[in-house]
Coordinates of C-alpha atoms in Angstrom, one line a residue:
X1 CA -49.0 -7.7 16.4
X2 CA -46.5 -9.9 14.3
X3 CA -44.9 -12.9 15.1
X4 CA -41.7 -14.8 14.1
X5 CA -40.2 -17.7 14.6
X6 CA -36.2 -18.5 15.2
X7 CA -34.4 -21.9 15.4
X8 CA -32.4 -22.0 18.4
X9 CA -31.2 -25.2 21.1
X10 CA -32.1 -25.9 24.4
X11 CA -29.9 -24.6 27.0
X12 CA -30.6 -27.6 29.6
X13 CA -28.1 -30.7 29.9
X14 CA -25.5 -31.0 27.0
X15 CA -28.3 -33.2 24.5
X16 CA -28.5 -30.6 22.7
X17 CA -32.4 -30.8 21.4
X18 CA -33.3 -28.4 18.5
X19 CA -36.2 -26.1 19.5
X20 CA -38.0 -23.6 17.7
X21 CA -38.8 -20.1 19.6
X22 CA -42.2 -18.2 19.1
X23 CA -41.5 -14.4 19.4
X24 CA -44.3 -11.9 19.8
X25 CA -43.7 -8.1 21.0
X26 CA -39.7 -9.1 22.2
X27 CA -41.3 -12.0 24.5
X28 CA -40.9 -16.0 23.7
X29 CA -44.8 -17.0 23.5
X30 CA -44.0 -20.5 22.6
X31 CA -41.4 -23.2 22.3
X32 CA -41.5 -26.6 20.4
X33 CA -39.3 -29.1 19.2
X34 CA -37.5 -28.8 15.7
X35 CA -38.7 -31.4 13.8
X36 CA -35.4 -31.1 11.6
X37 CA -32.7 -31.4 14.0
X38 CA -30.8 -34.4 14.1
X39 CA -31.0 -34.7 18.1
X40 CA -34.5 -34.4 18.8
X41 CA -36.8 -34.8 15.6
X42 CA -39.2 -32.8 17.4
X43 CA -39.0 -34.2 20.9
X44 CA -38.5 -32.2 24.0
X45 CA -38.9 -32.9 27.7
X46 CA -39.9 -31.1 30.6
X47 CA -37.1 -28.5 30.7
X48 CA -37.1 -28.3 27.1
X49 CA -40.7 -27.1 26.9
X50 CA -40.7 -24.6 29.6
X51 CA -36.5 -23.2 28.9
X52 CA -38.0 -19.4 28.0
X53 CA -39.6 -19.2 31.4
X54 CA -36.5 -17.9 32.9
X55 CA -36.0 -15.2 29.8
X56 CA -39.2 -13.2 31.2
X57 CA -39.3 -14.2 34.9
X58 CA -38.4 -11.6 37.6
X59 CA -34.7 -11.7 39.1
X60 CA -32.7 -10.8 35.8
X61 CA -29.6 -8.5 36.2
X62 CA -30.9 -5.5 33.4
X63 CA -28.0 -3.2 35.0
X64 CA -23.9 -3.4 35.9
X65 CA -22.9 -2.9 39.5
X66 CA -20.0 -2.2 41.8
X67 CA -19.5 -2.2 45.8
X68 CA -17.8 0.9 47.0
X69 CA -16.5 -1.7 49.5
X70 CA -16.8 -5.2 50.8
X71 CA -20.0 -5.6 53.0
X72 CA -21.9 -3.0 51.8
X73 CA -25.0 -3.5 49.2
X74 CA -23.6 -2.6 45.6
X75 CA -25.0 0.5 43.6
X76 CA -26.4 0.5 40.0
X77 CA -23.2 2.0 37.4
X78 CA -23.2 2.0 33.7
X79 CA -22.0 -0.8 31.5
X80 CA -19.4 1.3 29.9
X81 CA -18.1 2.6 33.1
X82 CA -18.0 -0.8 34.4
X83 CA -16.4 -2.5 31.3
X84 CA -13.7 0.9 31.8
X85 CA -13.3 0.7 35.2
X86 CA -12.7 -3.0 35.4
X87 CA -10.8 -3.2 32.8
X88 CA -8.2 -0.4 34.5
X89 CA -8.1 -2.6 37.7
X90 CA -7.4 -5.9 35.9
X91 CA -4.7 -3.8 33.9
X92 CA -3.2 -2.8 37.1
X93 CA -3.0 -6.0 38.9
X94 CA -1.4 -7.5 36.0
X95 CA 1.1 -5.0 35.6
X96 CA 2.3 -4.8 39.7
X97 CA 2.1 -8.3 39.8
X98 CA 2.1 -10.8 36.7
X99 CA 0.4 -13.0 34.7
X100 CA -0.5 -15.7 37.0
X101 CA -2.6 -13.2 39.7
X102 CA -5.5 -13.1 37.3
X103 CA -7.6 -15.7 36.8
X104 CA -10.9 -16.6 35.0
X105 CA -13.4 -19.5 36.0
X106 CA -16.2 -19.8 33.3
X107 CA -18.9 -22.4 32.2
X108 CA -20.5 -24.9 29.8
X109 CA -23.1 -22.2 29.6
X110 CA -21.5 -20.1 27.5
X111 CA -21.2 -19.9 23.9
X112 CA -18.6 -21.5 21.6
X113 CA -17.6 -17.5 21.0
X114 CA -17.4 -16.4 24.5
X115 CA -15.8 -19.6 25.5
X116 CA -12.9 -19.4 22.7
X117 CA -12.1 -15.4 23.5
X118 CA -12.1 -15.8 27.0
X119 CA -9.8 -18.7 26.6
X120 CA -7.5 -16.3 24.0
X121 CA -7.6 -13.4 26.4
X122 CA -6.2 -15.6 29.5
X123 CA -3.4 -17.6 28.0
X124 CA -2.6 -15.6 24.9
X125 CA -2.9 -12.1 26.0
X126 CA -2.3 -12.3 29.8
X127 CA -0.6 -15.3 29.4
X128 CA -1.6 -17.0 31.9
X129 CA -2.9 -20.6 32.3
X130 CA -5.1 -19.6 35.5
X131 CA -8.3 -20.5 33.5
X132 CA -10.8 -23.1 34.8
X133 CA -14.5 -23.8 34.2
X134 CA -17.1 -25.6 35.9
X135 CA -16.8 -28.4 33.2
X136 CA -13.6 -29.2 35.7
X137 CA -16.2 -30.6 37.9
X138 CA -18.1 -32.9 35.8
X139 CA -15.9 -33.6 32.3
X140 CA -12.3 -33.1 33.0
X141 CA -12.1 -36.6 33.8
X142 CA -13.8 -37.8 30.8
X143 CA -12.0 -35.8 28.4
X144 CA -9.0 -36.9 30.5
X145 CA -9.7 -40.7 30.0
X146 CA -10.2 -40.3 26.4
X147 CA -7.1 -38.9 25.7
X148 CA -5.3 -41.7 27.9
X149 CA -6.8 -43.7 26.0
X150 CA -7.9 -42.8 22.3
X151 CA -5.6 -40.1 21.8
X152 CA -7.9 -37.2 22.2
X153 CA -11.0 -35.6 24.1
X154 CA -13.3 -36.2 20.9
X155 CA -16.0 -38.7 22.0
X156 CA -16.1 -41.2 18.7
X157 CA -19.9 -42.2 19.0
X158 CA -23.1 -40.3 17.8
X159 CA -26.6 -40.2 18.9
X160 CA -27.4 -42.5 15.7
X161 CA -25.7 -45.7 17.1
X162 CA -28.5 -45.5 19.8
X163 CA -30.6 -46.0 16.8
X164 CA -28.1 -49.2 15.9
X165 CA -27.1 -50.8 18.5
X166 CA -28.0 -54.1 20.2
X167 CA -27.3 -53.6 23.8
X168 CA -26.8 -50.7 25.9
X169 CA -24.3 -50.3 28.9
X170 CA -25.5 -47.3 31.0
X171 CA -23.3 -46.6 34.0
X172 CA -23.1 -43.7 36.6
X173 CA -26.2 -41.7 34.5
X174 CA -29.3 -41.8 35.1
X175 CA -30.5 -40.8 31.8
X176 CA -34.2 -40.7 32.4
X177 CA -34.4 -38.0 34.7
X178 CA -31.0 -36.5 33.4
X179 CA -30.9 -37.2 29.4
X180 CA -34.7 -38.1 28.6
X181 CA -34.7 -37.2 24.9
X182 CA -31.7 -39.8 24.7
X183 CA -33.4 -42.0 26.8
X184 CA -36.1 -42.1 24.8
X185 CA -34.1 -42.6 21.8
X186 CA -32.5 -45.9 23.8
X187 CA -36.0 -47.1 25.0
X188 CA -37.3 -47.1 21.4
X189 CA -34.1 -49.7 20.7
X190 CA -34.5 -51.3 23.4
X191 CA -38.6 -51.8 22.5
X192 CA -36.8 -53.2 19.2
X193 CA -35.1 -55.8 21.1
X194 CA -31.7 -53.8 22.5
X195 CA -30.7 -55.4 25.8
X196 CA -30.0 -52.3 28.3
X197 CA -27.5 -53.1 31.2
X198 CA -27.7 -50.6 34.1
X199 CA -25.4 -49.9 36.7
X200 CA -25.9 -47.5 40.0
X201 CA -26.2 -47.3 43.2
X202 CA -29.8 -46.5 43.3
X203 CA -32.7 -47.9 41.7
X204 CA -33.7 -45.1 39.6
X205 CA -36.1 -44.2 37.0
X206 CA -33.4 -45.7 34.3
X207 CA -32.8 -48.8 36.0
X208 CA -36.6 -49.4 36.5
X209 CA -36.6 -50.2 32.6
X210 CA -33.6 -52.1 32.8
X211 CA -33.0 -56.1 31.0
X212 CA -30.6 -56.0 33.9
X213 CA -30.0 -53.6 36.6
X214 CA -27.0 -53.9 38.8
X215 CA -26.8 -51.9 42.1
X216 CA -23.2 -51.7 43.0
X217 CA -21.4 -49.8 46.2
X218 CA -20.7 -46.2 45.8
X219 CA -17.2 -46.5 44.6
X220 CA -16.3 -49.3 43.3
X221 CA -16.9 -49.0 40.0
X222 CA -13.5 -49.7 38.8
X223 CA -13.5 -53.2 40.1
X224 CA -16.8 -54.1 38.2
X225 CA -15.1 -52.4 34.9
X226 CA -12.2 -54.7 35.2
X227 CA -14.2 -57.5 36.3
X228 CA -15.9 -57.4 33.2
X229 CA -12.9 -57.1 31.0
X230 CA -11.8 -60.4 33.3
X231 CA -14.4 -62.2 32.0
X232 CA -14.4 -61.5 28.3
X233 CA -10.9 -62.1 28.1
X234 CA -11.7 -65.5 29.9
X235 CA -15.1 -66.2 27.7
X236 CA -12.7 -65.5 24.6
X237 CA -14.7 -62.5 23.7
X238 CA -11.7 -60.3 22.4
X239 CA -10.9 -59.3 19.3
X240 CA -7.4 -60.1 18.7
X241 CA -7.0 -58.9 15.0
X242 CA -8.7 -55.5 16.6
X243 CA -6.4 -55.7 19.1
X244 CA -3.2 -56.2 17.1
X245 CA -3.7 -53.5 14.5
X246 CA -5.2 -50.7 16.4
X247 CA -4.4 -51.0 20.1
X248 CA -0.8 -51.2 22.5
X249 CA -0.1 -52.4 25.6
X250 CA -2.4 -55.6 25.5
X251 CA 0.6 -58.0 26.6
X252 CA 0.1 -56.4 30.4
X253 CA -3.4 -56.8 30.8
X254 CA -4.0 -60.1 31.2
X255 CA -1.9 -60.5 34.1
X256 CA -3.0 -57.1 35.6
X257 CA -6.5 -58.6 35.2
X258 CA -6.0 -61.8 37.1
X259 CA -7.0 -59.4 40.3
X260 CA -10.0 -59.3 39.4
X261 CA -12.1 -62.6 39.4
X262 CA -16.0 -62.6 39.4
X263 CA -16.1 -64.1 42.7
X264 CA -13.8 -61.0 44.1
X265 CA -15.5 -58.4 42.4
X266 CA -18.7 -59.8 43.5
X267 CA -17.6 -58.9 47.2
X268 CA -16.2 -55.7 46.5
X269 CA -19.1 -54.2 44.3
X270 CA -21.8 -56.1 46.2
X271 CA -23.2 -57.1 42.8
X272 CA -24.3 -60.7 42.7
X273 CA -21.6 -63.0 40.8
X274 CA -24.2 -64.6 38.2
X275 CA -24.8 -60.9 37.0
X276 CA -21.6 -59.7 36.6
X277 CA -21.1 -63.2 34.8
X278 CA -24.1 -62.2 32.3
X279 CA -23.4 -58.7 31.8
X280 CA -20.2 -60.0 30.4
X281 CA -21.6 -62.6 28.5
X282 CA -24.2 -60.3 27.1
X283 CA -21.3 -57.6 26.2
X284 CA -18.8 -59.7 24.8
X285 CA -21.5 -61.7 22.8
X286 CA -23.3 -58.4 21.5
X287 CA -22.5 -57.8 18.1
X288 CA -22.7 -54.0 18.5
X289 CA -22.3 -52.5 22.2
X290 CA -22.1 -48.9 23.5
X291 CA -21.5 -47.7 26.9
X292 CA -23.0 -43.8 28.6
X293 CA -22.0 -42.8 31.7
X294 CA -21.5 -39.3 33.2
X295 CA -21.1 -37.6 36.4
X296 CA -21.6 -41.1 38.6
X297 CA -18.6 -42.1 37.1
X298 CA -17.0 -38.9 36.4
X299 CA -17.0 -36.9 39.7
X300 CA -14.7 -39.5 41.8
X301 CA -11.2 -39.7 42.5
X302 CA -10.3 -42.6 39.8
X303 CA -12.9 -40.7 37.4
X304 CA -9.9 -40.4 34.3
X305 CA -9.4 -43.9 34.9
X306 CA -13.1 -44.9 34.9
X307 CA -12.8 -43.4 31.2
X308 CA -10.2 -45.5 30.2
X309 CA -11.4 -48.6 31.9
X310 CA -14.7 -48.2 29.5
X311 CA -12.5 -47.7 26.8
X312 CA -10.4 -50.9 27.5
X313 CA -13.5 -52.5 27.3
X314 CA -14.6 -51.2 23.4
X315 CA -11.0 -51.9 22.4
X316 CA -10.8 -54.9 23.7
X317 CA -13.8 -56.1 22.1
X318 CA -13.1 -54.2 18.8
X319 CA -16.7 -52.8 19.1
X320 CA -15.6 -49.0 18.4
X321 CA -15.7 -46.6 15.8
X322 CA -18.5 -48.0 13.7
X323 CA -21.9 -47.9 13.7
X324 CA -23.4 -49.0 17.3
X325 CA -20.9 -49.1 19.3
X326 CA -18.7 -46.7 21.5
X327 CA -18.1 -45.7 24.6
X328 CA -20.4 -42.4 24.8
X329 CA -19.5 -39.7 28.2
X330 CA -22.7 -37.4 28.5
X331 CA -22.2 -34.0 29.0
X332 CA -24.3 -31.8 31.5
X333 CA -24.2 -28.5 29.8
X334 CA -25.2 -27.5 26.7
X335 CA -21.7 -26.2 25.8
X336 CA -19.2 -28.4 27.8
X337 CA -18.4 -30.5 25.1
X338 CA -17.9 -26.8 22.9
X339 CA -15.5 -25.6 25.7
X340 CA -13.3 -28.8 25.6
X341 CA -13.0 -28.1 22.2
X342 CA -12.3 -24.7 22.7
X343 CA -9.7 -25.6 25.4
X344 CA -10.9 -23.6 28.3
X345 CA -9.1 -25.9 31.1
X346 CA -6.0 -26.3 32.1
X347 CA -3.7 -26.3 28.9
X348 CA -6.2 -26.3 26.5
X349 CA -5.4 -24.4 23.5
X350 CA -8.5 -24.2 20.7
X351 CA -9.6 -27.4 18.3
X352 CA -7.9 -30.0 21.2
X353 CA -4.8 -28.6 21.4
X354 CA -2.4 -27.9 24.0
X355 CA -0.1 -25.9 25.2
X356 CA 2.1 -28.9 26.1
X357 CA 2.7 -29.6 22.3
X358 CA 5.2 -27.1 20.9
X359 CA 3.6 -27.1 17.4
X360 CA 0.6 -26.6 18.7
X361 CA 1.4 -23.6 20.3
X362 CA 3.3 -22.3 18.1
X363 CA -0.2 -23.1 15.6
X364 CA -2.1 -21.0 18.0
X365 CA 1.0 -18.3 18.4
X366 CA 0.6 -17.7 14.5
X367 CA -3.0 -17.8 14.4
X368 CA -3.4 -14.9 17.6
X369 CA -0.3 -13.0 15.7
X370 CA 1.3 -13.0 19.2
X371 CA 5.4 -14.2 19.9
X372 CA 6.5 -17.2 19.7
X373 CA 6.9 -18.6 23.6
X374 CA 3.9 -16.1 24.5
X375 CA 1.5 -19.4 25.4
X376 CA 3.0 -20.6 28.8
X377 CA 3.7 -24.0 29.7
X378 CA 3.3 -24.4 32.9
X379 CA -0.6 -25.0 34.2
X380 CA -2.5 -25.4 37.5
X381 CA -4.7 -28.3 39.4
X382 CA -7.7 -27.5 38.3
X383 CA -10.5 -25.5 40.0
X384 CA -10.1 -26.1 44.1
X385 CA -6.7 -24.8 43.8
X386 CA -7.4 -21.7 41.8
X387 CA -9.5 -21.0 45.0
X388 CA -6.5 -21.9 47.5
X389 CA -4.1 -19.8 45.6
X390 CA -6.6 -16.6 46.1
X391 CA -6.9 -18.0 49.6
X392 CA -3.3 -17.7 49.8
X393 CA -3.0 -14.7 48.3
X394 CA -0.9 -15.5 45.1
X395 CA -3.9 -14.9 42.6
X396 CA -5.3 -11.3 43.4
X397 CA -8.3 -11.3 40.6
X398 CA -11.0 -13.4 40.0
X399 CA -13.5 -13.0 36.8
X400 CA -16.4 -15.8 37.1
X401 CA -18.5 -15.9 33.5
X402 CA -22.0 -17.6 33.4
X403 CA -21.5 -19.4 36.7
X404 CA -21.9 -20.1 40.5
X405 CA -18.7 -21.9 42.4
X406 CA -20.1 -20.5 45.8
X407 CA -23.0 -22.5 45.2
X408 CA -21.2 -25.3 43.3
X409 CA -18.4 -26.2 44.3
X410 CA -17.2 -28.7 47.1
X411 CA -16.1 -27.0 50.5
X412 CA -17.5 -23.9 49.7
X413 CA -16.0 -22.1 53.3
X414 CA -12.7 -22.5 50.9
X415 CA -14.4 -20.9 47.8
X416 CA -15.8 -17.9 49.8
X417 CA -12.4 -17.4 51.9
X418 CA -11.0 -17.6 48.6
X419 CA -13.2 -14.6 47.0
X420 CA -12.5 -12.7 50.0
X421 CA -8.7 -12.3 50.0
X422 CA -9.2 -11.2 46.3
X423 CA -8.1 -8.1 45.6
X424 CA -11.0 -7.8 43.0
X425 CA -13.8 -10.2 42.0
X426 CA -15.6 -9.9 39.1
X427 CA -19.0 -11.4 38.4
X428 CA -20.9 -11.8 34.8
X429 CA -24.6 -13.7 35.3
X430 CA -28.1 -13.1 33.9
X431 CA -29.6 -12.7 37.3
X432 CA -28.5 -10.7 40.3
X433 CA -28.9 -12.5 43.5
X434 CA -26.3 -15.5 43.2
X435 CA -24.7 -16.6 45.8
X436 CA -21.6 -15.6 43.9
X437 CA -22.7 -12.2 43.0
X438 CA -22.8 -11.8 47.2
X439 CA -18.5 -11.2 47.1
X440 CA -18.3 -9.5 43.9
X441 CA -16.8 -6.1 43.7
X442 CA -17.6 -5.5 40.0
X443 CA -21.1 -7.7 38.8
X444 CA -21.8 -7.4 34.7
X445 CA -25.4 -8.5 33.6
X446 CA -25.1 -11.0 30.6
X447 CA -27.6 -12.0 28.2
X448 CA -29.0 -14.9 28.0
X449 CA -29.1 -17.6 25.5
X450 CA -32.0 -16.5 23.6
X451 CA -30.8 -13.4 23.9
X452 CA -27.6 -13.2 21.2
X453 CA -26.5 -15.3 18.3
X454 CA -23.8 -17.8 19.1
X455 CA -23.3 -21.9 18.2
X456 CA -23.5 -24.4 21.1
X457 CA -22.1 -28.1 20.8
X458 CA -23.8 -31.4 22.6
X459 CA -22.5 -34.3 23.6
X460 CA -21.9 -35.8 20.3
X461 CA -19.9 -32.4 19.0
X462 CA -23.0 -31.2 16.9
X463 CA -22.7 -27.8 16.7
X464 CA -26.3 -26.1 16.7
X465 CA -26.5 -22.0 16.1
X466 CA -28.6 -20.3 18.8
X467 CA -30.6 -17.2 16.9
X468 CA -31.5 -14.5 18.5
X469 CA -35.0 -14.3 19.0
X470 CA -35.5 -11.2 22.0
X471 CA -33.9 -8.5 22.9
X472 CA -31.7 -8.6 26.8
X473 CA -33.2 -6.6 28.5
X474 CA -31.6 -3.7 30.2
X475 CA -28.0 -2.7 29.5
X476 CA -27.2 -6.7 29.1
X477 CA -24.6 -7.6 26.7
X478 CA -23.7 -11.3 25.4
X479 CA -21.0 -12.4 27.1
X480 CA -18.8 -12.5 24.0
X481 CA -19.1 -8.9 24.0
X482 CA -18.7 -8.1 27.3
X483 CA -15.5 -10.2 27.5
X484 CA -14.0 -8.6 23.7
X485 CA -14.5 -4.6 25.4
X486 CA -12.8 -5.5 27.8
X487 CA -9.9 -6.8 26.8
X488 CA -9.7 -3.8 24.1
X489 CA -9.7 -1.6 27.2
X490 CA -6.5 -3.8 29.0
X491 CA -5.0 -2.6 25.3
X492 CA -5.6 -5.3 23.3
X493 CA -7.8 -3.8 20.6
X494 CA -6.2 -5.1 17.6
X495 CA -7.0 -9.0 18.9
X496 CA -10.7 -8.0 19.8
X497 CA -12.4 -5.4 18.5
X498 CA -15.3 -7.6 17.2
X499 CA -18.2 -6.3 15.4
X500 CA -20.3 -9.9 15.9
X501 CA -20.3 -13.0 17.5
X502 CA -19.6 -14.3 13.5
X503 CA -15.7 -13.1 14.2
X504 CA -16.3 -10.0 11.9

């Protein structure tokens, strides 16, 4: 019995640790840590060490499947018959109704290459902008902010400030339980004399190792973020040369941050006034500073402008864009950060364009070999309303790739009414009983990531290629695959007939 040994990444949270997979007789035996990769060095935690348990435990979807009709259990099919058959009913749809009644939700689990095709098939071939992803959940507002703010959704800091830098802010995360490779990377600064600022509502494991933890009211993070900002300007903190050459609209903030006084933000956050008064100090007197933060900050109504309040805080200090400093958003999925780059939200076009910028579509246009003014311009709200609009009956089709909104996503009684009034719902998962999979007419088993070749990116846009190490079992097909037959069958063989996940 040989063995071999294939360099893949962990499919947990959006780290993206290096690990090395162990294959005997088409079965992971073994996983480690790769020594070499720039995340991890070797390190892995918990879910890293125990990621190929799912690959061989029970529950996998080996087979396609259909429902004759609503209700009633569905019935084993061939994958070719499915990837036909769906493909004819999608086709048909589109052609009695439009564009705009199809519409894809998809996921940070998927690879870069299934992520950028689906995205191609939706806006460039269908042409519609009725794409959202999970990601809308957790990073829209992140990758929102930035753009306010720096221009673009490109996160400017790396894992190697954490290795640099001389004081931490961690807000909204709780990167012990959530990030614990990075976590470990900040404790080992912080063991070197790196002051670590913490900032949630509960005392967690992160804040248990915190210089100073501040527990604040759900919700008012803002206020603190401002509050802060107060104070440096006030402790004469800023960076005014910074401020001059790089930055705009300083002239208004001063005034706009006269609202917010320690003594006032000390009521509304419930954080006592002396530490809101030292994390300031601390911040504007820190040489190099960066700021993490994910889904505590990100999944609010002012979650965009949470984003560009940290940011207002790195440019006012001028403590961005070099070594140690930066405000950092941490994704949750080992490809979110690859789908915003892929621009699989809203008017996302590929490599952070959009299909708001003529030249950029017309970039994309050229590039797909498809008419000029084929890219529409007009997008949706986001992910609740792509539900409402099946709910109301203007979308009729619904593909979901590599994820679960009837399990995920808030007011799920909307979700499910919405998957009902579909005229056809379309599933693609590695395992069969979802909660999703329970209102899906057509249901295609995917591979899974150890499965098929394809290049993942983390939080700080390293990409990592995935080898394959086993084969999926069943009739499963990688995703990519799935999605390229079939849009050849809806008659678009000349823009997908792919021979590999490679492009070829």
């Amino acid at each position: 019995m040989t063995t071999k040994k294939v360099k893949s990444v962990c499919p947990y949270c959006g780290v993206g640790c290096g690990i090395v997979l162990e294959v005997s007789d088409n079965r992971v035996v073994k996983v480690t840590g790769d020594k070499e990769h720039p995340t991890n060095f070797g390190r892995l935690c918990t879910k890293g060490n125990t990621c190929a348990q799912a690959i061989a435990e029970s529950g996998r979807m080996e087979y396609a499947y259909k429902r004759p009709n609503r209700g009633v259990e569905p019935i084993k099919i061939g994958i070719d018959e499915a990837i036909i058959d769906t493909a004819k009913k999608l086709r048909a749809i589109l052609d009695e109704h439009g564009p705009d009644a199809l519409s894809f939700y998809v996921s940070g689990q998927m690879s870069l290459e299934a992520q950028y095709l689906i995205n191609k098939l939706a806006k460039g071939f269908v042409r519609t902008n009725n794409i959202e992803s999970n990601s809308r959940l957790c990073m829209a507002s992140a990758g929102s902010g930035y753009k306010l703010s720096l221009g673009a959704d490109g996160p400017p800091g790396s894992y190697q400030d954490m290795d640099q830098t001389n004081l931490f802010f961690v807000i909204g995360a709780n990167m012990a339980d959530c990030h614990p490779i990075l976590f470990l990377r900040v404790m080992d600064r912080v063991k070197a004399g790196a002051k670590l600022i913490v900032v949630d509502p509960r005392r967690n494991a992160t804040a248990d190792k915190a210089t100073l933890f501040m527990q604040i009211k759900p919700g008012t993070d803002l206020a603190l973020l401002n509050g802060l900002l107060h104070l440096i300007v006030k402790n004469g903190h800023t960076d005014p040369a910074f401020i001059s050459e790089f930055t705009s609209g300083w002239d208004d903030m001063p005034s706009f941050l006269e609202d917010y006084p320690p003594d006032k933000v000390s009521q509304i956050t419930g954080i006592p006034e002396e530490d809101i008064r030292q994390a300031a100090q601390w911040i504007g007197e820190s040489p190099e500073w960066m700021s993490c933060w994910t889904m505590g900050l990100n999944q609010s109504t002012n979650g965009t402008w949470h984003t560009n309040a940290i940011c207002n805080l790195h440019l006012a200090t001028g403590k961005i864009c070099h070594p140690g400093s930066g405000p950092f958003s941490l994704t949750g999925q080992p490809n979110a950060m690859g789908g915003r780059e892929m621009g699989y939200m809203g008017p996302g076009l590929p490599g952070q364009r959009s299909v708001l910028v003529e030249a950029e579509r017309h970039f994309i246009e050229d590039m797909w070999n498809i008419p000029r003014d084929a890219l529409q311009t007009e997008v949706g709200t986001g992910t609740v309303s792509m539900f409402q609009s099946m709910q109301a009956g203007d979308i009729k089709a619904c593909w979901i790739i590599c994820t679960n909104p009837v399990a995920t996503v808030a007011n799920r009684k909307n979700v499910i009414a919405g998957l009902q009034a579909a005229e056809l719902v379309i599933t693609q998962d590695a395992f069969f009983e979802t909660e999703t999979n329970r209102y899906a007419d057509v249901m295609f088993p995917g591979a899974l990531w150890s499965e098929a070749e394809g290049v993942m990116i983390n939080s700080e846009r390293n990409l990592t290629l995935m080898q394959k190490a086993v084969e999926p079992p069943g009739e499963a097909l990688p995703d990519w695959m799935i999605i390229a037959r079939v849009a050849c069958e809806m008659g678009y063989t000349a823009a997908f007939s792919y021979e590999s996940s490679a492009g070829e």
